[in-house]
Coordinates of C-alpha atoms and ligand atoms in Angstrom, one line a residue:
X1 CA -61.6 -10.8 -51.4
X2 CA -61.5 -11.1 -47.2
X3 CA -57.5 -9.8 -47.7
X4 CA -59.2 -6.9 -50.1
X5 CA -61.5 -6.3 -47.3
X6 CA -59.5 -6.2 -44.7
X7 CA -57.3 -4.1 -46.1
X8 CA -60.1 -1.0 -46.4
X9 CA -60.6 -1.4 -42.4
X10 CA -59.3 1.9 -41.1
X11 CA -55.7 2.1 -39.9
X12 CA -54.8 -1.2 -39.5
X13 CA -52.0 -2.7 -41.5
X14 CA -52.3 -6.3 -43.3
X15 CA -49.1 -8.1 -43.4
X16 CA -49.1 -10.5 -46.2
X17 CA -44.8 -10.9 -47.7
X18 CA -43.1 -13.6 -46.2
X19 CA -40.4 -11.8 -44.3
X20 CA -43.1 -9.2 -42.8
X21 CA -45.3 -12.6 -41.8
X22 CA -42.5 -14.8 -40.4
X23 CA -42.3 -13.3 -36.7
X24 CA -46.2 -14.4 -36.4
X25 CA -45.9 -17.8 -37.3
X26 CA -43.4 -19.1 -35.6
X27 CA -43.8 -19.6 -31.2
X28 CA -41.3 -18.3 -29.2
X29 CA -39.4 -21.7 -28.2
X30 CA -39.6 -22.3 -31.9
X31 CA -41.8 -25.5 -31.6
X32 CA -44.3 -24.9 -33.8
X33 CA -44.7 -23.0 -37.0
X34 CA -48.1 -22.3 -39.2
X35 CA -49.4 -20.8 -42.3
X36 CA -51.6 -18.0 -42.4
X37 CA -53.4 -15.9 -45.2
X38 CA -52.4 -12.5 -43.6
X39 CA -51.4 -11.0 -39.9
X40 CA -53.6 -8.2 -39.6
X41 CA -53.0 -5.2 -36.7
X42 CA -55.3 -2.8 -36.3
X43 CA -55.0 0.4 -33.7
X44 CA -58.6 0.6 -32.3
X45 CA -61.5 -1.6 -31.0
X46 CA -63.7 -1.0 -33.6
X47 CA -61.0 -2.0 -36.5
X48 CA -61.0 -5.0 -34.2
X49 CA -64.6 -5.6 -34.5
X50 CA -64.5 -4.7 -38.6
X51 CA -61.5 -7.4 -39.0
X52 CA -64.0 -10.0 -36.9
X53 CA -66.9 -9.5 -38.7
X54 CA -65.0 -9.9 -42.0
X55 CA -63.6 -13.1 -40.6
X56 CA -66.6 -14.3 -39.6
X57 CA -68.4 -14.1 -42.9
X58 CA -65.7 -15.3 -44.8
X59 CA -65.3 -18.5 -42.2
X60 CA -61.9 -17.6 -42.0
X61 CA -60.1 -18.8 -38.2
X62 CA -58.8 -15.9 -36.2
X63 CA -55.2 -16.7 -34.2
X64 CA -55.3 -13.5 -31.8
X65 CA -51.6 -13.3 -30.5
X66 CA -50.2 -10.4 -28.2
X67 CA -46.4 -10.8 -27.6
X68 CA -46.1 -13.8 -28.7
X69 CA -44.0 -15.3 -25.5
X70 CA -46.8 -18.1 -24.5
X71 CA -45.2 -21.7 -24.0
X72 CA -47.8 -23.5 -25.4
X73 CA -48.5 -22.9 -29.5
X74 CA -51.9 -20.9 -28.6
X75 CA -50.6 -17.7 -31.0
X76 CA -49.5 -19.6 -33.9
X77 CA -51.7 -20.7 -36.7
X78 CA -52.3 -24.4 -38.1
X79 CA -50.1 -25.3 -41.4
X80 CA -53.6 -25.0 -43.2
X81 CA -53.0 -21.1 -44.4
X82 CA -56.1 -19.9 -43.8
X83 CA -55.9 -18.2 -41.0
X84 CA -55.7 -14.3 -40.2
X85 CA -53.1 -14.1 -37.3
X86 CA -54.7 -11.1 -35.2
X87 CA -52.2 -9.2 -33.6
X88 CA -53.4 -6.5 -31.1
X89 CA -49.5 -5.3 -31.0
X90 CA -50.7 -2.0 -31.8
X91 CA -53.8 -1.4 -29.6
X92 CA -51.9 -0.5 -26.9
X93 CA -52.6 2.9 -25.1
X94 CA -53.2 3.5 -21.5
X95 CA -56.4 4.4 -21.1
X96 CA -57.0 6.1 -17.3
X97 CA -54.7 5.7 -14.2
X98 CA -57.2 6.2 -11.0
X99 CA -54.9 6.0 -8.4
X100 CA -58.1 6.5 -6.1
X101 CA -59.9 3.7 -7.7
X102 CA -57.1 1.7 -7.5
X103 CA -57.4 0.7 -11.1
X104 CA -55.5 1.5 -14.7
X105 CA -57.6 1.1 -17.9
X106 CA -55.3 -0.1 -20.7
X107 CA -55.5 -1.7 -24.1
X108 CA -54.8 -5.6 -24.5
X109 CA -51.9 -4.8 -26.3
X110 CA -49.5 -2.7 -24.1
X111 CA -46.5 -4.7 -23.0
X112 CA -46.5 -6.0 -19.3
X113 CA -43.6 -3.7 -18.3
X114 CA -45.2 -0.3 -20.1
X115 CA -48.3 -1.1 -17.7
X116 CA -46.1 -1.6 -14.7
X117 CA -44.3 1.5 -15.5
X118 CA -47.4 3.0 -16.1
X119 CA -48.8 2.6 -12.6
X120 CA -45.5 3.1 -11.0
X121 CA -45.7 6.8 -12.9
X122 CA -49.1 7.1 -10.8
X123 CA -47.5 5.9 -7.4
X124 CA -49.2 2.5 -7.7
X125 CA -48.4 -0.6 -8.1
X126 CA -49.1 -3.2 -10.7
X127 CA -48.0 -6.6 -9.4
X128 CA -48.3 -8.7 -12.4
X129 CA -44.4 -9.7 -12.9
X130 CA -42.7 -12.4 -15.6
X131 CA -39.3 -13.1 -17.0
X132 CA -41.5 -12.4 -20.5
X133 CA -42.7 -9.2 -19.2
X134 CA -40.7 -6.8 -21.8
X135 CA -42.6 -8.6 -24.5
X136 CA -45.5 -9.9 -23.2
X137 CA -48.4 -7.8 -23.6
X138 CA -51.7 -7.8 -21.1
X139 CA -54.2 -9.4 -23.7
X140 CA -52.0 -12.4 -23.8
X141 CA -51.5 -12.4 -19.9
X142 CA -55.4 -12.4 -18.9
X143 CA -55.9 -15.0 -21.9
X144 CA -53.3 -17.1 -20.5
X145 CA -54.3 -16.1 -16.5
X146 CA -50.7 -15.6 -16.4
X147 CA -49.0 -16.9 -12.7
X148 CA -45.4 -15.7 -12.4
X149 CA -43.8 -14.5 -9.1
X150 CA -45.8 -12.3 -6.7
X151 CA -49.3 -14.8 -7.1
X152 CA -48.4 -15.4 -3.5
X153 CA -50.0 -12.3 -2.6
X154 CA -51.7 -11.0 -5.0
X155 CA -53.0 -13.5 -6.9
X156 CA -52.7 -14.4 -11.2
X157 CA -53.7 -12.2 -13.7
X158 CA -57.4 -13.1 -13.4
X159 CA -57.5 -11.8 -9.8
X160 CA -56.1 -8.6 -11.3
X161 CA -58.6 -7.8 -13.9
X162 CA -62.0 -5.9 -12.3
X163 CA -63.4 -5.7 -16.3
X164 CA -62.6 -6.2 -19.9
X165 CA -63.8 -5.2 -23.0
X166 CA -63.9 -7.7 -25.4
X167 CA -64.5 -8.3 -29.6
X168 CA -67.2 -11.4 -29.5
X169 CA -66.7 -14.0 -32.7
X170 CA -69.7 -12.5 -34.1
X171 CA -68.2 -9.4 -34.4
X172 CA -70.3 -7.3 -31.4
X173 CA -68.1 -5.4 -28.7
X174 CA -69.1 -6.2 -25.1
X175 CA -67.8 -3.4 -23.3
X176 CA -67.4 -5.0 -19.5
X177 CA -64.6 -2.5 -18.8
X178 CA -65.9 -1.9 -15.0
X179 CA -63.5 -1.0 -12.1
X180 CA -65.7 -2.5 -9.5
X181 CA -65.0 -4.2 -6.6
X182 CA -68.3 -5.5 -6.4
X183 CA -70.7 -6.2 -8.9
X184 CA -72.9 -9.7 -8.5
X185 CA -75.5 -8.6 -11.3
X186 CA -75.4 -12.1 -12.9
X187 CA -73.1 -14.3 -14.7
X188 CA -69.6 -13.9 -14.5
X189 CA -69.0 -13.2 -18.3
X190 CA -65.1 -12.0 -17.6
X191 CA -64.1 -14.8 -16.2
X192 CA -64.8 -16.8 -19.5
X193 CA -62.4 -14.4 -21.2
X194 CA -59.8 -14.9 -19.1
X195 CA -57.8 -17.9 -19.8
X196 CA -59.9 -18.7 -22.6
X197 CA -56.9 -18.6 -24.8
X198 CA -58.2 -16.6 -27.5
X199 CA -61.0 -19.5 -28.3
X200 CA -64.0 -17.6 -26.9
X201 CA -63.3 -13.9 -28.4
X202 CA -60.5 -11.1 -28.6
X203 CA -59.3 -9.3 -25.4
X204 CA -59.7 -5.6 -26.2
X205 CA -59.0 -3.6 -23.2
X206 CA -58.6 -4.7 -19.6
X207 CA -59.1 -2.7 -15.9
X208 CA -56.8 -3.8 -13.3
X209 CA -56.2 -3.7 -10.3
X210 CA -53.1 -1.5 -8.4
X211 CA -51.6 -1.4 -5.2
X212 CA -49.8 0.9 -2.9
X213 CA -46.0 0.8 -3.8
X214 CA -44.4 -0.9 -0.9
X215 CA -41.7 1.3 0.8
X216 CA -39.2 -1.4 0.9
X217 CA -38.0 -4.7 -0.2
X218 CA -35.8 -7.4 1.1
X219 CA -35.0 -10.5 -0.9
X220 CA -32.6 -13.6 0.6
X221 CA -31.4 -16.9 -0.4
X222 CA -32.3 -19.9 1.7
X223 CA -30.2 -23.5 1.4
X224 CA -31.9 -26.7 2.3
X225 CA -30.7 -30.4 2.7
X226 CA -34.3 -31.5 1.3
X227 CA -37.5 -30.3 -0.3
X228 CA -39.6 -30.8 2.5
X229 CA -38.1 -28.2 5.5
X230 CA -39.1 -25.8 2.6
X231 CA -43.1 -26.5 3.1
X232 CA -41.7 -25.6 7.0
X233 CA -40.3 -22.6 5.7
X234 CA -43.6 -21.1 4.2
X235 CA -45.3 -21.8 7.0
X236 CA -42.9 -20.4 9.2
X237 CA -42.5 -17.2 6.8
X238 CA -46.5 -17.1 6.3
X239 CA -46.9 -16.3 9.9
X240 CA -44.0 -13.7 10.9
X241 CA -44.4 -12.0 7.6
X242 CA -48.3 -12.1 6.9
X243 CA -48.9 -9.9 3.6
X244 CA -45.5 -8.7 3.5
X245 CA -44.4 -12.2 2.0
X246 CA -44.4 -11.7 -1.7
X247 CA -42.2 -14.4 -3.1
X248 CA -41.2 -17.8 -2.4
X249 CA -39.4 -19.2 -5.3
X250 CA -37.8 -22.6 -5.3
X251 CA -35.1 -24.0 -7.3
X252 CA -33.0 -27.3 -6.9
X253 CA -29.0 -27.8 -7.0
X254 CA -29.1 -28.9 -10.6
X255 CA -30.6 -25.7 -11.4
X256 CA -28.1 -23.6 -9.3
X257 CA -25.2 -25.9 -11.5
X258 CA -27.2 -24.6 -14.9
X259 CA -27.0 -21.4 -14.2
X260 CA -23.4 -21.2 -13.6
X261 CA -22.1 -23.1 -16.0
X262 CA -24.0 -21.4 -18.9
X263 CA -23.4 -17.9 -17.2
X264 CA -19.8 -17.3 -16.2
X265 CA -20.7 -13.9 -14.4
X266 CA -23.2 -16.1 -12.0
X267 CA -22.0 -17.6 -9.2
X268 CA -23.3 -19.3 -6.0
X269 CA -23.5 -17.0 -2.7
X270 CA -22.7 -20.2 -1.1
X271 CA -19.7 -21.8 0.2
X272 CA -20.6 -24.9 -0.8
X273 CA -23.6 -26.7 -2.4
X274 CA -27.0 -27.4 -0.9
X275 CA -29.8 -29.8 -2.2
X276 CA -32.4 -27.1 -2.4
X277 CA -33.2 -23.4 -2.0
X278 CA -35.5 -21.0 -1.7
X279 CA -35.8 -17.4 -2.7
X280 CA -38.2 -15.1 -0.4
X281 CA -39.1 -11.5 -0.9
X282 CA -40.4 -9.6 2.0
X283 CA -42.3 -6.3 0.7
X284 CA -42.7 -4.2 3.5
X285 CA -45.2 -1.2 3.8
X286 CA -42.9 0.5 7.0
X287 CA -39.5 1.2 5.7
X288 CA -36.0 -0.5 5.2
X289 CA -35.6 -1.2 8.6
X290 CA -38.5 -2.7 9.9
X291 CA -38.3 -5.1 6.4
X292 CA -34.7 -5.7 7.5
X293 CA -35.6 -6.7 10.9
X294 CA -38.6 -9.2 10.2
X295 CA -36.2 -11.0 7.6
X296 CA -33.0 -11.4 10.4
X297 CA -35.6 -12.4 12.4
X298 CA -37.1 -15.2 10.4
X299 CA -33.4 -16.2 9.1
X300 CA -32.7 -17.1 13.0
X301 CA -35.8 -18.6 13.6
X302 CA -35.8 -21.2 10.3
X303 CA -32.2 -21.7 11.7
X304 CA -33.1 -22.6 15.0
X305 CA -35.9 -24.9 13.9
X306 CA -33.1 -26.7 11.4
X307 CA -35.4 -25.6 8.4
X308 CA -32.6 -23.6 6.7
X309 CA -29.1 -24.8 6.6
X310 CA -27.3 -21.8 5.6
X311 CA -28.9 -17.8 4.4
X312 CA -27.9 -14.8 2.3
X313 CA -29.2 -11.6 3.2
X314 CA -29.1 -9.0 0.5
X315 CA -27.5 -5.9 1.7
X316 CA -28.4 -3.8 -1.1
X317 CA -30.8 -3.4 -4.2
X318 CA -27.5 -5.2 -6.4
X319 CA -27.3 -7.9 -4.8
X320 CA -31.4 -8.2 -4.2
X321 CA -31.0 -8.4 -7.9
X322 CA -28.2 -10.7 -8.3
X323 CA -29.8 -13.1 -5.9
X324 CA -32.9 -13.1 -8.4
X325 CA -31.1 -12.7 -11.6
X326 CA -30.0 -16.7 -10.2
X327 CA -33.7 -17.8 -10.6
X328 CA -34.6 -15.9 -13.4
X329 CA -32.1 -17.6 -15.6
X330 CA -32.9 -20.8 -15.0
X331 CA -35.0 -21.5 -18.2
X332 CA -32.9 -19.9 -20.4
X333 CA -29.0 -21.8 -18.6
X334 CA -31.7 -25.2 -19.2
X335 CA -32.1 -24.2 -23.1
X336 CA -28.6 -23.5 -23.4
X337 CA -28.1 -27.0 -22.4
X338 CA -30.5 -28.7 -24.5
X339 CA -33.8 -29.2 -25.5
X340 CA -35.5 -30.4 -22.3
X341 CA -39.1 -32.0 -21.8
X342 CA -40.8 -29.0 -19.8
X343 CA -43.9 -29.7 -17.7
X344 CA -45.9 -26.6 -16.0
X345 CA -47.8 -28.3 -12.8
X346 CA -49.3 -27.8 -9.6
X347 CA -50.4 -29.8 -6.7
X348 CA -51.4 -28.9 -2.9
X349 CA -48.6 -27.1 -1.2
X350 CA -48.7 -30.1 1.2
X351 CA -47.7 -32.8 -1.4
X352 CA -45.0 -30.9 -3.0
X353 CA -42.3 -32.7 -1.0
X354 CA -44.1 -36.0 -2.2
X355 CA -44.6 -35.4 -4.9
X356 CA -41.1 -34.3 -6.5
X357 CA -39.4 -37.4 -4.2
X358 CA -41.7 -39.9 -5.5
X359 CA -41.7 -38.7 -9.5
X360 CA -37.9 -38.3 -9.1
X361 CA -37.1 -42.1 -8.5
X362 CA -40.3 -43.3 -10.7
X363 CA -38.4 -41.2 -13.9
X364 CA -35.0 -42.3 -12.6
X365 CA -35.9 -45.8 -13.2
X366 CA -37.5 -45.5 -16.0
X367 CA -35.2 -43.9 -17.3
X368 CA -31.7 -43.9 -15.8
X369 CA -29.8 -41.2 -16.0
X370 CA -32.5 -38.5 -16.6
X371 CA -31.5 -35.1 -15.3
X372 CA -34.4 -33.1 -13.1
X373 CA -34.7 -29.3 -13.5
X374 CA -37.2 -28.2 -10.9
X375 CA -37.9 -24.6 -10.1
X376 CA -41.0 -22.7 -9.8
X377 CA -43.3 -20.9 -7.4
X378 CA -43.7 -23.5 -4.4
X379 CA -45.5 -20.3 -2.4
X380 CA -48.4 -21.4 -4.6
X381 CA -47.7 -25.0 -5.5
X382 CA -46.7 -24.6 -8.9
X383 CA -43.8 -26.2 -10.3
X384 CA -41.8 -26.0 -13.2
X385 CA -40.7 -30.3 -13.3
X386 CA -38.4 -29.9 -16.4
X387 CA -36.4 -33.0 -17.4
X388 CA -33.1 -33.2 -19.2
X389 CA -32.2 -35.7 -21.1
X390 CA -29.1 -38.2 -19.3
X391 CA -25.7 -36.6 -20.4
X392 CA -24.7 -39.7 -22.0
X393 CA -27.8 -39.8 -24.5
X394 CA -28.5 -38.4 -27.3
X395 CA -31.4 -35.5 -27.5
X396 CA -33.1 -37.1 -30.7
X397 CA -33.3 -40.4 -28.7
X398 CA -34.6 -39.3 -25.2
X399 CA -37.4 -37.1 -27.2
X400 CA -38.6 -40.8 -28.6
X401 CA -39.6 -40.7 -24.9
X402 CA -41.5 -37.7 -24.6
X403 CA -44.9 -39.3 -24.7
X404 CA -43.6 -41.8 -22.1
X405 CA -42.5 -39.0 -19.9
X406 CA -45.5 -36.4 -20.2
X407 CA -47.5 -39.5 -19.0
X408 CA -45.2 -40.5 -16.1
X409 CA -45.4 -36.8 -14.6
X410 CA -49.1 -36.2 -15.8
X411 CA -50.2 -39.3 -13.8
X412 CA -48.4 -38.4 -11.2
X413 CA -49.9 -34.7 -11.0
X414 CA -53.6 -36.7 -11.3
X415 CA -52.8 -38.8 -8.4
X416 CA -51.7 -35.8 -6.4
X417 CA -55.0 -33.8 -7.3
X418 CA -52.7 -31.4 -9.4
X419 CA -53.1 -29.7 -12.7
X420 CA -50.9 -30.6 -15.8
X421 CA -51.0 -26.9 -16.4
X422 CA -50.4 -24.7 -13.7
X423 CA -50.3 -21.4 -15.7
X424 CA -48.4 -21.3 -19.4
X425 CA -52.7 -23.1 -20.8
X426 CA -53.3 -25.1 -23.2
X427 CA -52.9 -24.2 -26.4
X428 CA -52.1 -26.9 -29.1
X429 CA -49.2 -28.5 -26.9
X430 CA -51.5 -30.0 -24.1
X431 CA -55.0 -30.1 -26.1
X432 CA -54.9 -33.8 -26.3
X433 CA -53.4 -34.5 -22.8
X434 CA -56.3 -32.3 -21.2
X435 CA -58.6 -34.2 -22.5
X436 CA -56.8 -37.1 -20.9
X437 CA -57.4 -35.9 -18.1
X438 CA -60.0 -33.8 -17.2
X439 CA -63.3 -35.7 -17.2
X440 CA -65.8 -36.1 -19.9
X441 CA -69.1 -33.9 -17.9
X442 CA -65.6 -31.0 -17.8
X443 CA -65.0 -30.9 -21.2
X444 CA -68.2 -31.3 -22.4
X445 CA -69.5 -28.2 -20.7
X446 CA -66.3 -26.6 -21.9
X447 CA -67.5 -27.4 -25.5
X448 CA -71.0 -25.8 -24.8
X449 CA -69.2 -23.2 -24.1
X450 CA -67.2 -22.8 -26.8
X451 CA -70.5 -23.7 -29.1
X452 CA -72.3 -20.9 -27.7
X453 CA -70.4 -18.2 -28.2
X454 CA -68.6 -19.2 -31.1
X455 CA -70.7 -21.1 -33.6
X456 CA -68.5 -20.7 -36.7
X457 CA -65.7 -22.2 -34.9
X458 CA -63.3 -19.4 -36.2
X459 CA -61.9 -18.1 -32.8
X460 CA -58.7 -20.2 -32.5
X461 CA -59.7 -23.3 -33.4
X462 CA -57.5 -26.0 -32.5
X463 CA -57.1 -24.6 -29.4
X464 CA -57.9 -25.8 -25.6
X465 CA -60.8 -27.6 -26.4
Ligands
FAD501 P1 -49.2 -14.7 -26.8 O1 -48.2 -15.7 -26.7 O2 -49.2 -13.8 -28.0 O3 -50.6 -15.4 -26.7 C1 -50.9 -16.4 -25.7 C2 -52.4 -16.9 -25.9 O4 -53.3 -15.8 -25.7 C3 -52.7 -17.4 -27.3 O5 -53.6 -18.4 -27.2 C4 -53.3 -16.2 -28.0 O6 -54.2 -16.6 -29.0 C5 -54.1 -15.6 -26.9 N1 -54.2 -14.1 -26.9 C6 -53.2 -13.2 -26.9 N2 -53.7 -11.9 -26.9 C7 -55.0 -12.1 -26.9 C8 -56.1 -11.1 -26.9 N3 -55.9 -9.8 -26.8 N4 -57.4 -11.6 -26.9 C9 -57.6 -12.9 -26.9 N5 -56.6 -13.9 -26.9 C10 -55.4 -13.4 -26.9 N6 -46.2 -17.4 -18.0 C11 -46.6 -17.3 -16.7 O7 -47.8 -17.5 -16.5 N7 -45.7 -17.2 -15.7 C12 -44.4 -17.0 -15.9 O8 -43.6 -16.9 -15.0 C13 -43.9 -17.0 -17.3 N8 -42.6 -16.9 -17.5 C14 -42.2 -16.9 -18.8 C15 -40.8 -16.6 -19.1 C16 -40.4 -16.6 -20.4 C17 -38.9 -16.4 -20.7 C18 -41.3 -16.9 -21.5 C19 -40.8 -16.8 -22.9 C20 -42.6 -17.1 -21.2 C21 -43.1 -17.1 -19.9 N9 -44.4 -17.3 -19.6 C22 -44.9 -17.2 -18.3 C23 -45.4 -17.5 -20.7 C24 -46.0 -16.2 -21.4 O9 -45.1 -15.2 -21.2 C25 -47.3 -15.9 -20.9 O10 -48.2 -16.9 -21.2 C26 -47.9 -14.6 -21.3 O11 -49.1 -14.3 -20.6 C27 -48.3 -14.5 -22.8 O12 -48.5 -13.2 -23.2 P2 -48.3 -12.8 -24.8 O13 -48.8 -11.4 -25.0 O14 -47.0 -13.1 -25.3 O15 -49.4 -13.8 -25.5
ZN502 ZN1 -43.4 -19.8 -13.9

């Protein structure tokens, strides 16, 4: 009957055959897999709101899902079957570039990169950048409050997002889509939406905000003998560069190693290998020159004050690219070596140094052997603490410890006054741990929350809270 329904909702297409349904139900690192009665995509807001209100008198749990990229098993449906995976795949026009404004209007599911090309079009920028960006779509990105590489300036995705329009579990359409810089006339209801992971209502339409396109861009590799010169390094780089800073990646030796061995076209721009490094973009608002200048000059400078050890400069846009094409495949050279324990945290820019030496030797002797993978965005404190199992052990036996290890780094992140989720959420994969963690006033004014808006339970249950 609700499948009946559903199907007599304007445009949009119920997907019910097992091959068409298959994509949906299955998360992109291929962790989890679920049932569902149907995947549903509509093409407007108001099919949106039809398929919601159906739901919602039927009792049947919505699983909204945009790309379908997030880490942690928020799009995919519990093994129950009776779920209607939601998938806003095909809501995606650009609504109104205002170049004036600053803002673009789009729907929640245009794919990152469409919306960054979209701006681009308009001579603005969109700074919101990803390795998932070609399949990630914006809905998922403010639901998640997406980090990735340029948060250093200009913030996640919720500093992005000025207003939303969004599909409430009851079926209403609260249209918040304002491009306003200020607005204090109560509550901050967007800012429930965002991150929410799909558990509090469906992410229709978004405006965000756009920059002026910088004139020119430098990128270079820094080498370190140790983590902590690198909390020097942004310092040092914070003050000759101001704004112009707009990444400060980090990555260790073992990650370098990954990369080339799983790549053979990859190799190290070094002569020989460091401990750590550290990948800084300058985007400059002068031209080539001037961005050219200010990086030489801060290359000598971390030089003289023995913060660096060695530099690359890239010359040219290839090798700009080259030198990030190193970070980006990190993740994907670590999958290629095995199934790895991944852990998405943060801490205060000044622990960082602390905070990797200390949970290095506490999982080294726990459990000898184990392999470190960290990378991430030490501009803003977040690191991506991924741990490989030893060489010499099998992959079925070092998952036995996965519990043992979450808890190691988890603790760790608690002592440091970090987060065990810097920005992939919650989902189902850290449900349990959160609550761990976060204290009980925290999560029960989450749970009002939740019970508030959605009384039914049928936004993404199972989910965050
Ligand atoms: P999905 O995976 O489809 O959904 C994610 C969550 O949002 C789910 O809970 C879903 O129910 C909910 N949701 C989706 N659309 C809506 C909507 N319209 N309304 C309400 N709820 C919705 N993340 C980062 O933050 N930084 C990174 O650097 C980064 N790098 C990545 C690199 C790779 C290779 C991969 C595979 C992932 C990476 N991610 C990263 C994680 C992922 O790309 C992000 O979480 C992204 O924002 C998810 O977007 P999506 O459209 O794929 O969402
Ligand atoms: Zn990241």
């Amino acid at each position: 009957m609700l499948l009946q329904r559903l199907r007599n909702i304007g445009a949009s297409q119920v997907l019910t055959a097992p091959a068409d349904t298959a994509p949906y139900l299955t998360d992109w690192r291929g962790r989890f897999t679920g049932r569902a009665q149907a995947v549903v995509l509509p093409a407007t807001t108001g099919e949106v709101a039809a398929i919601v209100s159906a739901c919602a008198e039927h009792r049947a749990p919505i699983v909204p899902q945009g790309g379908n990229t997030g880490l942690v098993g928020g799009a995919t449906p519990d093994a129950s079957g009776d779920a209607i995976v939601l998938s806003l795949k095909r809501l995606n026009r650009v609504r109104e570039v205002d170049a004036i404004n600053g803002t673009i209007t789009v729907e929640a599911g245009c794919v990152l990169y469409d919306v960054q090309q979209a701006a681009h079009g308009a001579g603005r920028l969109f700074p919101l950048s990803l390795a998932a960006e070609g399949s990630a779509t914006i809905g998922g990105n403010l639901s998640t409050n997406a980090g990735g590489t340029q948060v250093l300036r200009y913030g996640n995705a919720r500093e992005l997002a000025l207003g939303l329009e969004v599909v409430l579990p009851s079926g209403e359409i609260w249209c918040g889509l304002r491009g306003l810089r200020k607005d204090n006339t109560g509550y901050d209801l967007r800012d429930l939406f965002i991150g929410a992971e799909g558990t509090l209502g469906v992410i229709t339409a978004a405006c965000l905000k756009t920059f002026p396109l910088p004139r020119a861009q430098v990128t270079a590799l820094f080498a370190l003998d140790a983590v902590a010169p690198a909390l020097g390094l942004l310092a040092l780089a914070q003050s000759a560069a101001g704004p112009t800073l707009t990444a400060f990646e980090f990555f260790s030796a073992t990650c370098l190693q990954l990369v080339t061995r799983h790549f053979l076209d990859q190799r190290s721009p070094f002569e020989r290998a460091h401990a750590q490094y550290v990948l800084l973009q300058l985007s400059d608002h002068e031209d080539e020159q001037h961005a050219a200048g200010l990086l030489q000059a801060l290359a000598e400078q971390a030089l003289d004050k023995r913060l660096i050890a060695d530099a690359v400069i890239a010359q040219s846009a290839a090798q700009s690219h080259a030198l990030w094409k190193l970070r980006e495949l990190i993740s994907e050279a670590q999958s290629r070596e095995g199934k790895n324990i991944k852990h998405d945290i943060s801490v205060p820019i000044s622990s960082i140094a602390r905070f990797i030496d200390e949970t290095d030797a506490l999982l080294s002797q726990l459990f000898p052997g184990v392999r470190m993978v960290t990378f991430g965005h030490l501009g803003d404190g977040n690191l991506h603490y991924n741990v490989s199992a030893p060489l010499d052990v099998a992959e079925e036996r070092f998952f036995a410890h996965q519990p043992a290890i979450y808890e190691c780094v988890h603790d760790q992140v608690t002592r440091f006054s970090g987060s065990i989720s810097a920005e992939h959420g919650i989902g189902q994969l850290k449900r349990d741990e959160n609550a761990r963690y976060k204290s009980v006033v925290e999560m029960n004014l989450m749970r009002a929350i939740k019970r508030t808006l959605d009384p039914l339970n049928i936004m993404n249950p199972g989910k965050v809270v």
